[in-house]
Tab-separated table of C-alpha atoms in Angstrom:
chain	number	residue	atom	x	y	z
M	16	LYS	CA	0.074	-0.114	-0.376
M	17	GLN	CA	1.930	3.351	-1.069
M	18	GLU	CA	2.301	5.684	1.662
M	19	VAL	CA	2.904	9.379	1.004
M	20	THR	CA	4.671	11.664	3.713
M	21	GLN	CA	5.260	15.590	3.878
M	22	ILE	CA	8.001	16.627	6.099
M	23	PRO	CA	7.959	19.486	7.771
M	24	ALA	CA	4.043	19.848	8.272
M	25	ALA	CA	4.269	23.333	9.081
M	26	LEU	CA	6.756	26.251	7.902
M	27	SER	CA	7.075	29.852	8.413
M	28	VAL	CA	9.755	32.054	6.446
M	29	PRO	CA	10.516	35.499	5.904
M	30	GLU	CA	9.392	36.839	2.742
M	31	GLY	CA	12.222	36.345	0.153
M	32	GLU	CA	13.654	33.226	1.439
M	33	ASN	CA	14.307	30.066	-0.811
M	34	LEU	CA	12.571	27.193	0.470
M	35	VAL	CA	12.243	23.181	-0.115
M	36	LEU	CA	9.285	21.056	0.701
M	37	ASN	CA	9.739	17.365	1.110
M	38	CYS	CA	7.959	14.587	0.173
M	39	SER	CA	8.558	10.659	0.288
M	40	PHE	CA	6.642	7.753	-0.755
M	41	THR	CA	6.989	3.868	-0.440
M	42	ASP	CA	6.216	2.583	-3.725
M	43	SER	CA	8.685	3.360	-6.355
M	44	ALA	CA	6.415	2.085	-9.140
M	45	ILE	CA	4.432	5.480	-9.147
M	46	TYR	CA	3.056	6.558	-12.710
M	47	ASN	CA	3.516	10.236	-11.586
M	48	LEU	CA	3.853	12.510	-8.668
M	49	GLN	CA	1.781	15.826	-8.621
M	50	TRP	CA	2.249	18.930	-6.314
M	51	PHE	CA	-0.803	20.903	-5.467
M	52	ARG	CA	-1.695	24.423	-3.525
M	53	GLN	CA	-4.638	24.401	-1.494
M	54	ASP	CA	-5.772	27.636	0.319
M	55	PRO	CA	-7.762	27.349	3.640
M	56	GLY	CA	-11.353	25.518	2.715
M	57	LYS	CA	-10.728	25.498	-0.563
M	58	GLY	CA	-10.186	22.662	-3.689
M	59	LEU	CA	-6.929	21.667	-4.979
M	60	THR	CA	-4.961	23.908	-7.711
M	61	SER	CA	-2.090	21.835	-9.615
M	62	LEU	CA	1.277	23.367	-9.578
M	63	LEU	CA	3.050	20.817	-11.186
M	64	LEU	CA	3.063	17.223	-12.438
M	65	ILE	CA	6.480	14.892	-13.230
M	66	GLN	CA	5.843	11.665	-15.120
M	67	SER	CA	7.702	8.849	-14.013
M	68	SER	CA	10.186	9.062	-16.357
M	69	GLN	CA	10.611	12.539	-15.975
M	70	ARG	CA	13.196	14.185	-13.062
M	71	GLU	CA	11.774	17.340	-12.845
M	72	GLN	CA	9.578	20.443	-13.812
M	73	THR	CA	9.733	24.134	-13.496
M	74	SER	CA	6.996	26.548	-13.585
M	75	GLY	CA	8.109	30.146	-12.720
M	76	ARG	CA	9.431	30.259	-9.122
M	77	LEU	CA	8.541	27.003	-8.653
M	78	ASN	CA	10.518	23.538	-9.341
M	79	ALA	CA	9.890	20.070	-8.573
M	80	SER	CA	12.111	16.945	-8.659
M	81	LEU	CA	11.374	13.161	-8.459
M	82	ASP	CA	13.921	10.317	-7.529
M	83	LYS	CA	11.991	7.448	-7.845
M	84	SER	CA	15.060	5.065	-6.701
M	85	SER	CA	15.033	6.709	-3.063
M	86	GLY	CA	11.100	7.533	-3.224
M	87	ARG	CA	11.292	11.137	-2.851
M	88	SER	CA	10.104	14.434	-4.448
M	89	THR	CA	11.084	18.078	-3.199
M	90	LEU	CA	9.071	21.231	-4.476
M	91	TYR	CA	11.760	24.423	-4.583
M	92	ILE	CA	9.994	27.586	-4.139
M	93	ALA	CA	12.440	30.779	-5.028
M	94	ALA	CA	12.178	34.220	-3.585
M	95	SER	CA	9.059	33.186	-1.625
M	96	GLN	CA	6.149	36.102	-1.186
M	97	PRO	CA	3.360	36.284	1.268
M	98	GLY	CA	0.895	35.205	-1.439
M	99	ASP	CA	2.911	31.850	-1.198
M	100	SER	CA	0.622	30.795	2.349
M	101	ALA	CA	-1.168	28.027	1.625
M	102	THR	CA	-1.090	24.179	2.421
M	103	TYR	CA	0.767	22.075	0.059
M	104	LEU	CA	0.319	18.558	-0.993
M	105	CYS	CA	1.989	16.237	-2.708
M	106	CYS	CA	0.306	13.255	-4.401
M	107	GLY	CA	1.459	9.629	-6.085
M	108	SER	CA	-0.325	8.022	-8.395
M	109	ALA	CA	0.052	4.225	-8.603
M	110	ARG	CA	-2.955	1.682	-8.279
M	111	GLN	CA	-4.746	5.070	-6.903
M	112	LEU	CA	-3.854	8.508	-6.132
M	113	THR	CA	-2.548	8.909	-2.549
M	114	PHE	CA	-1.938	12.003	-1.085
M	115	GLY	CA	0.686	13.339	1.662
M	116	SER	CA	-1.238	15.259	4.539
M	117	GLY	CA	0.710	18.273	3.408
M	118	THR	CA	3.185	21.111	4.552
M	119	GLN	CA	1.473	24.190	6.128
M	120	LEU	CA	3.529	27.474	4.510
M	121	THR	CA	3.283	30.758	6.069
M	122	VAL	CA	5.703	33.562	4.539
M	123	LEU	CA	5.722	36.151	6.542
M	124	PRO	CA	6.090	39.652	5.207
A	20	ASP	CA	-13.313	27.377	-20.162
A	21	ALA	CA	-15.086	26.703	-17.131
A	22	GLY	CA	-13.133	24.422	-14.403
A	23	VAL	CA	-14.409	21.300	-12.346
A	24	THR	CA	-17.736	22.621	-11.038
A	25	GLN	CA	-19.126	21.162	-7.609
A	26	SER	CA	-22.437	21.565	-5.765
A	27	PRO	CA	-23.410	22.515	-3.406
A	28	THR	CA	-20.691	24.771	-1.907
A	29	HIS	CA	-21.734	23.968	1.722
A	30	LEU	CA	-24.231	21.276	3.325
A	31	ILE	CA	-25.263	20.727	6.855
A	32	LYS	CA	-27.096	17.048	7.547
A	33	THR	CA	-27.681	15.159	10.613
A	34	ARG	CA	-26.893	12.132	11.738
A	35	GLY	CA	-28.680	9.168	10.046
A	36	GLN	CA	-29.807	11.417	6.935
A	37	HIS	CA	-28.269	11.062	3.293
A	38	VAL	CA	-26.907	13.592	1.236
A	39	THR	CA	-25.860	13.717	-2.534
A	40	LEU	CA	-23.126	15.749	-4.359
A	41	ARG	CA	-22.776	16.931	-7.717
A	42	CYS	CA	-19.790	17.612	-9.902
A	43	SER	CA	-19.297	18.872	-13.348
A	44	PRO	CA	-16.200	17.718	-15.085
A	45	ILE	CA	-14.325	20.234	-17.337
A	46	SER	CA	-15.203	19.635	-20.981
A	47	GLY	CA	-13.979	16.962	-22.660
A	48	HIS	CA	-12.845	15.192	-19.533
A	49	LYS	CA	-14.370	11.585	-19.224
A	50	SER	CA	-13.091	10.748	-16.078
A	51	VAL	CA	-14.233	11.887	-12.573
A	52	SER	CA	-13.115	11.126	-8.857
A	53	TRP	CA	-13.993	11.727	-5.736
A	54	TYR	CA	-12.099	12.210	-2.505
A	55	GLN	CA	-12.683	12.904	1.044
A	56	GLN	CA	-10.450	15.373	3.042
A	57	VAL	CA	-11.120	15.536	6.695
A	58	LEU	CA	-9.497	18.559	8.389
A	59	GLY	CA	-5.999	18.447	8.588
A	60	GLN	CA	-5.205	15.377	6.262
A	61	GLY	CA	-4.663	15.053	2.582
A	62	PRO	CA	-7.376	13.942	0.667
A	63	GLN	CA	-8.554	10.131	0.572
A	64	PHE	CA	-9.407	8.444	-2.729
A	65	ILE	CA	-13.378	6.952	-2.845
A	66	PHE	CA	-14.311	6.660	-6.287
A	67	GLN	CA	-13.281	6.691	-9.772
A	68	TYR	CA	-15.581	6.515	-12.712
A	69	TYR	CA	-14.809	6.541	-16.369
A	70	GLU	CA	-17.663	6.087	-19.203
A	71	LYS	CA	-20.020	5.576	-16.486
A	72	GLU	CA	-18.217	2.482	-15.050
A	73	GLU	CA	-16.561	2.572	-11.905
A	74	ARG	CA	-12.665	1.877	-12.348
A	75	GLY	CA	-11.534	2.095	-8.711
A	76	ARG	CA	-12.604	2.179	-5.353
A	77	GLY	CA	-11.045	2.995	-1.929
A	78	ASN	CA	-11.713	2.322	1.434
A	79	PHE	CA	-14.692	3.502	2.196
A	80	PRO	CA	-17.915	1.538	3.707
A	81	ASP	CA	-20.602	0.601	1.466
A	82	ARG	CA	-22.771	3.663	2.448
A	83	PHE	CA	-20.905	5.533	-0.022
A	84	SER	CA	-21.963	5.310	-3.888
A	85	ALA	CA	-21.531	6.923	-6.934
A	86	ARG	CA	-22.627	7.095	-10.457
A	87	GLN	CA	-21.684	8.539	-13.721
A	88	PHE	CA	-24.204	10.078	-16.091
A	89	PRO	CA	-23.846	9.969	-20.104
A	90	ASN	CA	-22.700	13.716	-19.801
A	91	TYR	CA	-20.122	12.413	-17.737
A	92	SER	CA	-21.398	14.466	-14.737
A	93	SER	CA	-21.353	12.352	-11.155
A	94	GLU	CA	-22.826	12.372	-8.197
A	95	LEU	CA	-21.842	11.008	-4.821
A	96	ASN	CA	-24.191	9.596	-2.171
A	97	VAL	CA	-23.773	8.953	1.552
A	98	ASN	CA	-26.367	7.238	3.417
A	99	ALA	CA	-26.976	7.091	7.312
A	100	LEU	CA	-24.694	9.992	7.808
A	101	LEU	CA	-22.326	9.858	10.737
A	102	LEU	CA	-20.215	12.412	12.237
A	103	GLY	CA	-17.305	11.123	11.048
A	104	ASP	CA	-18.475	12.058	7.787
A	105	SER	CA	-17.766	15.704	8.334
A	106	ALA	CA	-15.437	16.450	5.494
A	107	LEU	CA	-14.712	18.549	2.494
A	108	TYR	CA	-15.541	16.413	-0.371
A	109	LEU	CA	-13.325	16.864	-3.578
A	110	CYS	CA	-14.222	16.190	-7.410
A	111	ALA	CA	-11.652	15.752	-10.083
A	112	SER	CA	-11.684	15.011	-13.594
A	113	SER	CA	-8.921	13.845	-15.937
A	114	MET	CA	-9.119	13.366	-19.821
A	115	VAL	CA	-8.723	9.437	-19.490
A	116	VAL	CA	-9.214	6.989	-17.202
A	117	ALA	CA	-5.085	6.531	-16.649
A	118	LEU	CA	-3.735	7.652	-13.480
A	119	ASN	CA	-0.934	9.012	-14.837
A	120	ASN	CA	-3.087	12.114	-16.397
A	121	GLU	CA	-3.185	15.207	-14.834
A	122	GLN	CA	-6.197	15.468	-12.426
A	123	PHE	CA	-7.499	18.802	-11.943
A	124	PHE	CA	-9.709	19.537	-8.734
A	125	GLY	CA	-12.953	21.330	-8.315
A	126	PRO	CA	-13.793	23.652	-5.216
A	127	GLY	CA	-15.190	21.022	-3.064
A	128	THR	CA	-18.311	20.511	-1.166
A	129	ARG	CA	-18.261	21.155	2.471
A	130	LEU	CA	-20.419	18.868	4.358
A	131	THR	CA	-21.163	19.051	8.360
A	132	VAL	CA	-23.107	16.669	9.636
A	133	LEU	CA	-24.241	17.218	13.540
């Protein structure tokens, strides 16, 4: 059974810092790994999707990497802004989609 | 183009009642999946439907059921509601059934069971 773990559970940084969110998964036979953003009480917004054959994806200030052999993915956020404050969820797809519990990010002005 | 839409936005029910939640996928998407997200946790997979057939089921009791209509919209039904069913219910759509296809989520329905 796939298990997805996200560390840290919560993170608070000053504006302008670069930061890394971590995601680990137990089943390396994933089809892809997707990072989402969730604002309080809202749905999920897709940020980046990395197929199993890829190593990383970039979108603006965001960069996500995938290492299937070690069962890890990271989301790198450059030059963080207060508007980046949200919960970030990673999700691995194997036989079904399995989400981590998320990292709650607060960027302080 | 409109994204995934869900209705209602919020819902309050009492224990023992039943509830129906609705989802309309992005135009052209044929797969709809349902998730339950309890406060402080990640979403948990409930069902996937594709071309009106169930293609996947998570670890939820038989009180939970769903169906997909010819226009690819979907309903999630929950019978005999329990307090623990209080959660945000999310619907996601994708173009095809394959799980390596990008999932697009709706805004969710917040269900409160009193």
